[in-house]
Amino acid sequence: MAVTIKDIAKKAGVSYSTVSRALNDQNADKSDKKKRILRIAKEMGYVPNQAAINLKMSRSYVIGLYFSTISKMTSPFVLHDVLTGVYSVVGSRYNVVVKGIDMHEPGTLNPTYYDGIIVLSQRNEDLAFMEEVMDKNIPMVVICRTVFLDVPNVTTDESRAVEKAMDYLLENGHKNIGVIEGDPRLDSTRLRHRGWRAAAEAHGLDPERIPVEYGNYRFTSGYQAARKLLEQELTAILCFNDEMAFGAREAIVELGLKVPDDISLIGFDNWDMSGYASMKLTTVERNMGDIAIEGTRILLRRLEDGIIDNRRVYLENKLIIRETVKKLN
């Protein structure tokens, strides 16, 4: 079996990207680390795939846009905003191919097909796909999730964002608050969970006493979760995205209650309908378009100018205050 970059990285105790640069960047300085990697590669009998290298020299002008999943966990509003953001940067220079990582067959990634790949990652399981991208030497940017790989990373501080949202409810006198979270397998859910709990503790509340229901970031799941929460005496519901918040509003209205007179409501994302529907939703703005734009710019600087920028970039989340939170004190 042919020796791969992954094999060399494991033996050298370094990252895949470190090995890739040592093997492929002829202009890199002759550091001790690089010399050691080259020695290990030689001892292991590593042979570069020259055919792939030669083919890669001719550009495909195709960028892969990979989501953790398209059908199960990705809101259509997120997909739209990200794709629009990517195309606003690449214009007609590149074709964009949209795929789901959950549908990817390991080992089938063709390094000649993509000039670069943008990954919108939400799950730990995505790491295997990212490692395959790195092993195939395809330039990559990861957005919407912090990953500890030597690649560019564009995201936001979702914990702090939801902490602000919960703070706002508590500062307005709400103590009986329910929370509609997303799929617990997703990083976004875990980060947002951490945020509201931090706010509750800071205000002297026991997070374990706050009722929580789970959805899947879709309208119907927000409706169903709210129906369960409203069996208790609540004055507010914090939702992990706007789509579930609009589903929760449907449940509230069905029970003959009003937003915000009877139940206050906060969402997350600030997607288009949040400001223009009949409910002027208070929400956290996480501009997925801006995240995608910044990630695409970083990728194109790599592809067109040879600039490798492996920084972790955090964009700001803002609390957008509208009309769905009633002040109780």
Short mmCIF file of C-alpha atoms in Angstrom, two decimals:
data_model
loop_
_atom_site.label_atom_id
_atom_site.label_comp_id
_atom_site.label_asym_id
_atom_site.label_seq_id
_atom_site.Cartn_x
_atom_site.Cartn_y
_atom_site.Cartn_z
CA MET A 1 0.00 0.00 0.00
CA ALA A 2 1.33 3.41 -0.97
CA VAL A 3 2.55 5.68 1.82
CA THR A 4 0.33 8.77 2.26
CA ILE A 5 0.87 12.18 3.82
CA LYS A 6 -1.35 11.01 6.66
CA ASP A 7 1.08 8.15 7.39
CA ILE A 8 4.03 10.54 7.45
CA ALA A 9 2.20 13.00 9.70
CA LYS A 10 1.37 10.26 12.19
CA LYS A 11 4.97 9.07 12.40
CA ALA A 12 6.39 12.61 12.57
CA GLY A 13 3.83 13.74 15.15
CA VAL A 14 2.80 16.81 13.14
CA SER A 15 -0.31 17.98 11.26
CA TYR A 16 -1.20 16.90 7.73
CA SER A 17 -0.82 20.44 6.44
CA THR A 18 2.68 20.72 7.95
CA VAL A 19 3.76 17.60 6.07
CA SER A 20 2.06 18.81 2.88
CA ARG A 21 3.94 22.12 2.97
CA ALA A 22 7.25 20.42 3.69
CA LEU A 23 6.82 18.05 0.74
CA ASN A 24 5.33 20.46 -1.78
CA ASP A 25 6.62 23.96 -1.05
CA GLN A 26 10.01 24.07 -2.71
CA ASN A 27 10.58 27.64 -1.56
CA ALA A 28 10.08 26.94 2.11
CA ASP A 29 13.05 27.51 4.42
CA LYS A 30 15.13 24.47 5.27
CA SER A 31 14.11 24.30 8.92
CA ASP A 32 14.98 21.36 11.16
CA LYS A 33 11.31 20.34 11.17
CA LYS A 34 11.17 20.27 7.38
CA LYS A 35 14.41 18.29 7.14
CA ARG A 36 13.07 15.77 9.64
CA ILE A 37 9.79 15.37 7.70
CA LEU A 38 11.66 14.89 4.42
CA ARG A 39 13.90 12.30 6.05
CA ILE A 40 10.91 10.37 7.45
CA ALA A 41 9.15 10.53 4.07
CA LYS A 42 12.23 9.11 2.37
CA GLU A 43 12.64 6.35 4.97
CA MET A 44 8.97 5.36 4.54
CA GLY A 45 9.30 5.27 0.77
CA TYR A 46 6.87 8.08 0.04
CA VAL A 47 6.39 8.67 -3.70
CA PRO A 48 4.44 11.81 -4.80
CA ASN A 49 1.53 11.24 -7.15
CA GLN A 50 3.12 13.05 -10.06
CA ALA A 51 0.10 12.54 -12.29
CA ALA A 52 -2.10 14.34 -9.79
CA ILE A 53 0.48 17.11 -9.40
CA ASN A 54 0.69 17.64 -13.15
CA LEU A 55 -3.06 17.64 -13.58
CA LYS A 56 -3.45 20.10 -10.70
CA MET A 57 -1.27 22.61 -12.51
CA SER A 58 -4.13 23.17 -14.95
CA ARG A 59 -6.95 24.95 -13.13
CA SER A 60 -10.46 23.50 -13.02
CA TYR A 61 -12.08 26.78 -11.93
CA VAL A 62 -14.41 24.80 -9.69
CA ILE A 63 -14.87 25.46 -5.97
CA GLY A 64 -16.53 22.85 -3.78
CA LEU A 65 -18.96 24.12 -1.14
CA TYR A 66 -19.50 21.30 1.35
CA PHE A 67 -22.10 21.43 4.13
CA SER A 68 -22.19 18.97 7.04
CA THR A 69 -25.54 17.93 5.67
CA ILE A 70 -27.97 19.54 3.26
CA SER A 71 -31.16 17.55 3.80
CA LYS A 72 -31.27 17.06 7.57
CA MET A 73 -29.68 19.87 9.55
CA THR A 74 -29.03 22.82 7.24
CA SER A 75 -31.75 25.47 7.09
CA PRO A 76 -32.58 26.52 3.50
CA PHE A 77 -32.04 30.13 4.61
CA VAL A 78 -28.47 29.32 5.70
CA LEU A 79 -27.80 27.49 2.44
CA HIS A 80 -29.13 30.44 0.43
CA ASP A 81 -27.13 33.07 2.35
CA VAL A 82 -23.87 31.11 2.15
CA LEU A 83 -24.20 30.35 -1.55
CA THR A 84 -25.10 33.97 -2.31
CA GLY A 85 -22.07 35.16 -0.31
CA VAL A 86 -19.70 32.79 -2.14
CA TYR A 87 -20.96 33.82 -5.58
CA SER A 88 -20.74 37.52 -4.69
CA VAL A 89 -16.96 37.01 -4.44
CA VAL A 90 -16.22 34.48 -7.18
CA GLY A 91 -18.64 35.95 -9.75
CA SER A 92 -18.35 34.14 -13.06
CA ARG A 93 -14.69 33.18 -12.54
CA TYR A 94 -15.50 29.87 -10.82
CA ASN A 95 -18.27 27.31 -10.81
CA VAL A 96 -19.51 26.33 -7.35
CA VAL A 97 -20.50 22.73 -6.63
CA VAL A 98 -22.67 22.24 -3.52
CA LYS A 99 -22.52 18.90 -1.69
CA GLY A 100 -23.22 17.33 1.70
CA ILE A 101 -20.36 15.76 3.68
CA ASP A 102 -22.77 13.17 5.03
CA MET A 103 -23.23 11.90 1.45
CA HIS A 104 -19.49 11.79 0.70
CA GLU A 105 -17.89 8.38 0.22
CA PRO A 106 -14.48 8.40 1.98
CA GLY A 107 -11.50 8.20 -0.34
CA THR A 108 -13.35 9.36 -3.44
CA LEU A 109 -12.34 13.03 -3.40
CA ASN A 110 -10.70 13.89 -6.74
CA PRO A 111 -7.86 16.43 -6.31
CA THR A 112 -8.03 17.37 -9.99
CA TYR A 113 -11.66 18.43 -9.84
CA TYR A 114 -11.51 21.28 -7.32
CA ASP A 115 -9.25 24.32 -7.18
CA GLY A 116 -10.38 24.79 -3.59
CA ILE A 117 -13.03 23.75 -1.08
CA ILE A 118 -15.11 25.70 1.43
CA VAL A 119 -16.45 23.60 4.30
CA LEU A 120 -19.39 24.72 6.42
CA SER A 121 -18.83 22.33 9.29
CA GLN A 122 -21.20 21.59 12.17
CA ARG A 123 -20.19 18.11 13.34
CA ASN A 124 -17.14 16.39 14.75
CA GLU A 125 -17.64 13.69 12.11
CA ASP A 126 -16.67 16.25 9.45
CA LEU A 127 -13.02 16.07 10.54
CA ALA A 128 -12.42 12.89 8.54
CA PHE A 129 -13.54 14.69 5.37
CA MET A 130 -11.33 17.70 6.14
CA GLU A 131 -8.36 15.42 6.68
CA GLU A 132 -9.01 13.85 3.28
CA VAL A 133 -9.08 17.30 1.67
CA MET A 134 -5.75 18.14 3.30
CA ASP A 135 -4.27 14.78 2.32
CA LYS A 136 -5.21 15.49 -1.31
CA ASN A 137 -3.50 18.94 -1.09
CA ILE A 138 -6.68 20.83 -1.98
CA PRO A 139 -6.74 24.38 -0.54
CA MET A 140 -9.52 24.61 2.04
CA VAL A 141 -11.32 27.16 4.24
CA VAL A 142 -13.56 26.09 7.13
CA ILE A 143 -16.44 28.39 8.11
CA CYS A 144 -18.98 28.50 10.95
CA ARG A 145 -17.04 26.20 13.27
CA THR A 146 -13.75 26.40 15.12
CA VAL A 147 -11.46 23.55 14.06
CA PHE A 148 -7.94 22.98 15.33
CA LEU A 149 -6.39 22.27 11.95
CA ASP A 150 -3.78 24.32 10.15
CA VAL A 151 -6.31 25.87 7.74
CA PRO A 152 -8.13 29.23 7.53
CA ASN A 153 -11.13 29.39 9.82
CA VAL A 154 -13.96 31.98 9.74
CA THR A 155 -16.64 31.83 12.42
CA THR A 156 -18.38 33.73 15.21
CA ASP A 157 -18.53 33.41 19.00
CA GLU A 158 -21.91 31.70 19.22
CA SER A 159 -21.66 31.10 22.98
CA ARG A 160 -21.22 34.79 23.70
CA ALA A 161 -24.01 35.66 21.25
CA VAL A 162 -26.60 33.48 23.00
CA GLU A 163 -25.31 34.65 26.36
CA LYS A 164 -26.23 38.20 25.26
CA ALA A 165 -29.71 37.05 24.22
CA MET A 166 -30.35 35.34 27.56
CA ASP A 167 -28.94 38.37 29.39
CA TYR A 168 -31.46 40.56 27.58
CA LEU A 169 -34.39 38.40 28.72
CA LEU A 170 -33.15 38.31 32.31
CA GLU A 171 -32.45 42.04 32.40
CA ASN A 172 -36.04 42.60 31.30
CA GLY A 173 -37.32 40.73 34.34
CA HIS A 174 -37.91 37.27 32.87
CA LYS A 175 -37.17 34.38 35.22
CA ASN A 176 -39.48 31.68 33.86
CA ILE A 177 -37.73 31.05 30.55
CA GLY A 178 -37.85 28.00 28.30
CA VAL A 179 -35.21 27.15 25.72
CA ILE A 180 -35.63 25.48 22.33
CA GLU A 181 -32.25 24.08 21.35
CA GLY A 182 -31.14 22.47 18.09
CA ASP A 183 -29.74 19.05 17.30
CA PRO A 184 -27.32 18.23 20.17
CA ARG A 185 -24.89 16.57 17.72
CA LEU A 186 -24.04 19.94 16.18
CA ASP A 187 -21.29 22.25 17.41
CA SER A 188 -23.61 25.25 17.07
CA THR A 189 -26.06 23.66 19.50
CA ARG A 190 -23.35 22.86 22.04
CA LEU A 191 -21.88 26.37 21.85
CA ARG A 192 -25.25 28.12 22.17
CA HIS A 193 -26.18 25.81 25.05
CA ARG A 194 -23.03 26.92 26.86
CA GLY A 195 -23.97 30.57 26.30
CA TRP A 196 -27.44 30.63 27.85
CA ARG A 197 -26.27 28.57 30.82
CA ALA A 198 -23.46 31.06 31.48
CA ALA A 199 -25.96 33.92 31.47
CA ALA A 200 -28.32 32.09 33.81
CA GLU A 201 -25.53 31.37 36.29
CA ALA A 202 -24.34 34.99 36.14
CA HIS A 203 -27.85 36.09 37.16
CA GLY A 204 -28.02 33.62 40.03
CA LEU A 205 -30.30 31.08 38.35
CA ASP A 206 -29.81 27.33 38.34
CA PRO A 207 -29.56 26.27 34.66
CA GLU A 208 -30.80 22.80 35.58
CA ARG A 209 -34.17 24.30 36.53
CA ILE A 210 -34.67 25.92 33.12
CA PRO A 211 -36.84 23.72 30.85
CA VAL A 212 -35.27 22.72 27.52
CA GLU A 213 -36.77 21.09 24.43
CA TYR A 214 -34.90 20.06 21.29
CA GLY A 215 -35.64 20.76 17.65
CA ASN A 216 -33.79 20.36 14.38
CA TYR A 217 -33.64 24.06 13.39
CA ARG A 218 -36.80 23.71 11.27
CA PHE A 219 -40.19 25.43 11.71
CA THR A 220 -42.16 22.32 12.67
CA SER A 221 -39.71 21.30 15.37
CA GLY A 222 -39.95 24.79 16.90
CA TYR A 223 -43.74 24.47 16.96
CA GLN A 224 -43.64 21.03 18.57
CA ALA A 225 -41.03 22.06 21.17
CA ALA A 226 -43.00 25.18 22.10
CA ARG A 227 -46.20 23.15 22.61
CA LYS A 228 -44.34 21.09 25.22
CA LEU A 229 -42.72 24.08 26.90
CA LEU A 230 -46.00 25.96 27.14
CA GLU A 231 -47.41 23.26 29.39
CA GLN A 232 -45.41 25.13 32.04
CA GLU A 233 -45.86 28.68 33.26
CA LEU A 234 -43.35 30.63 31.17
CA THR A 235 -42.94 34.29 30.28
CA ALA A 236 -40.31 33.83 27.54
CA ILE A 237 -38.80 31.34 25.12
CA LEU A 238 -35.26 31.52 23.74
CA CYS A 239 -34.90 29.73 20.38
CA PHE A 240 -31.65 28.61 18.80
CA ASN A 241 -32.68 29.92 15.39
CA ASP A 242 -35.32 32.15 13.80
CA GLU A 243 -37.08 29.39 11.90
CA MET A 244 -37.86 27.56 15.14
CA ALA A 245 -38.88 30.88 16.72
CA PHE A 246 -41.52 31.37 14.03
CA GLY A 247 -42.69 27.81 14.67
CA ALA A 248 -42.88 28.61 18.39
CA ARG A 249 -44.96 31.70 17.62
CA GLU A 250 -47.45 29.46 15.78
CA ALA A 251 -47.84 27.33 18.91
CA ILE A 252 -48.23 30.40 21.11
CA VAL A 253 -51.00 31.83 18.92
CA GLU A 254 -52.82 28.48 18.77
CA LEU A 255 -53.08 28.54 22.55
CA GLY A 256 -54.74 31.95 22.44
CA LEU A 257 -51.63 33.78 23.69
CA LYS A 258 -49.83 36.78 22.24
CA VAL A 259 -46.21 37.70 21.58
CA PRO A 260 -44.87 39.56 23.54
CA ASP A 261 -47.84 40.37 25.83
CA ASP A 262 -48.00 36.82 27.20
CA ILE A 263 -44.81 35.18 25.94
CA SER A 264 -41.61 36.96 24.91
CA LEU A 265 -39.55 35.39 22.14
CA ILE A 266 -35.94 35.62 20.91
CA GLY A 267 -34.40 33.89 17.88
CA PHE A 268 -30.97 33.54 16.31
CA ASP A 269 -29.68 34.27 12.77
CA ASN A 270 -31.70 37.35 11.74
CA TRP A 271 -32.86 35.81 8.49
CA ASP A 272 -34.86 37.98 6.13
CA MET A 273 -38.37 37.41 7.52
CA SER A 274 -37.27 38.39 11.04
CA GLY A 275 -37.67 42.08 10.27
CA TYR A 276 -40.48 42.00 7.75
CA ALA A 277 -43.02 39.40 8.86
CA SER A 278 -45.97 40.28 11.07
CA MET A 279 -43.82 39.38 14.07
CA LYS A 280 -40.88 41.76 14.42
CA LEU A 281 -38.57 39.21 16.01
CA THR A 282 -35.82 40.15 18.43
CA THR A 283 -32.88 38.01 17.39
CA VAL A 284 -29.13 37.55 17.27
CA GLU A 285 -27.64 38.51 13.94
CA ARG A 286 -25.19 35.95 12.62
CA ASN A 287 -24.65 37.06 9.05
CA MET A 288 -23.93 33.85 7.20
CA GLY A 289 -23.40 35.81 4.00
CA ASP A 290 -20.60 37.84 5.58
CA ILE A 291 -18.97 34.69 6.96
CA ALA A 292 -19.09 33.07 3.52
CA ILE A 293 -17.74 36.23 1.85
CA GLU A 294 -14.74 36.44 4.19
CA GLY A 295 -13.99 32.72 3.83
CA THR A 296 -14.19 32.92 0.04
CA ARG A 297 -11.91 35.94 -0.08
CA ILE A 298 -9.29 34.08 1.95
CA LEU A 299 -9.56 31.07 -0.37
CA LEU A 300 -9.21 33.19 -3.53
CA ARG A 301 -6.15 34.97 -2.13
CA ARG A 302 -4.62 31.51 -1.80
CA LEU A 303 -5.67 30.38 -5.28
CA GLU A 304 -4.90 33.55 -7.22
CA ASP A 305 -2.12 35.26 -5.25
CA GLY A 306 -0.48 32.35 -3.46
CA ILE A 307 -1.14 33.95 -0.04
CA ILE A 308 -1.57 31.33 2.69
CA ASP A 309 -3.51 32.88 5.58
CA ASN A 310 -4.34 30.28 8.22
CA ARG A 311 -5.74 32.72 10.77
CA ARG A 312 -8.87 32.08 12.82
CA VAL A 313 -11.20 35.00 12.04
CA TYR A 314 -14.11 35.82 14.37
CA LEU A 315 -16.89 38.05 13.03
CA GLU A 316 -19.18 39.92 15.41
CA ASN A 317 -22.69 38.81 16.37
CA LYS A 318 -25.19 41.56 17.22
CA LEU A 319 -28.39 41.45 19.25
CA ILE A 320 -31.12 42.96 17.05
CA ILE A 321 -33.81 44.35 19.36
CA ARG A 322 -37.26 44.55 17.80
CA GLU A 323 -40.71 43.96 19.32
CA THR A 324 -40.92 40.46 20.80
CA VAL A 325 -39.55 40.95 24.32
CA LYS A 326 -41.77 42.54 26.96
CA LYS A 327 -40.21 44.34 29.91
CA LEU A 328 -41.56 42.91 33.18
CA ASN A 329 -39.83 45.18 35.69
#
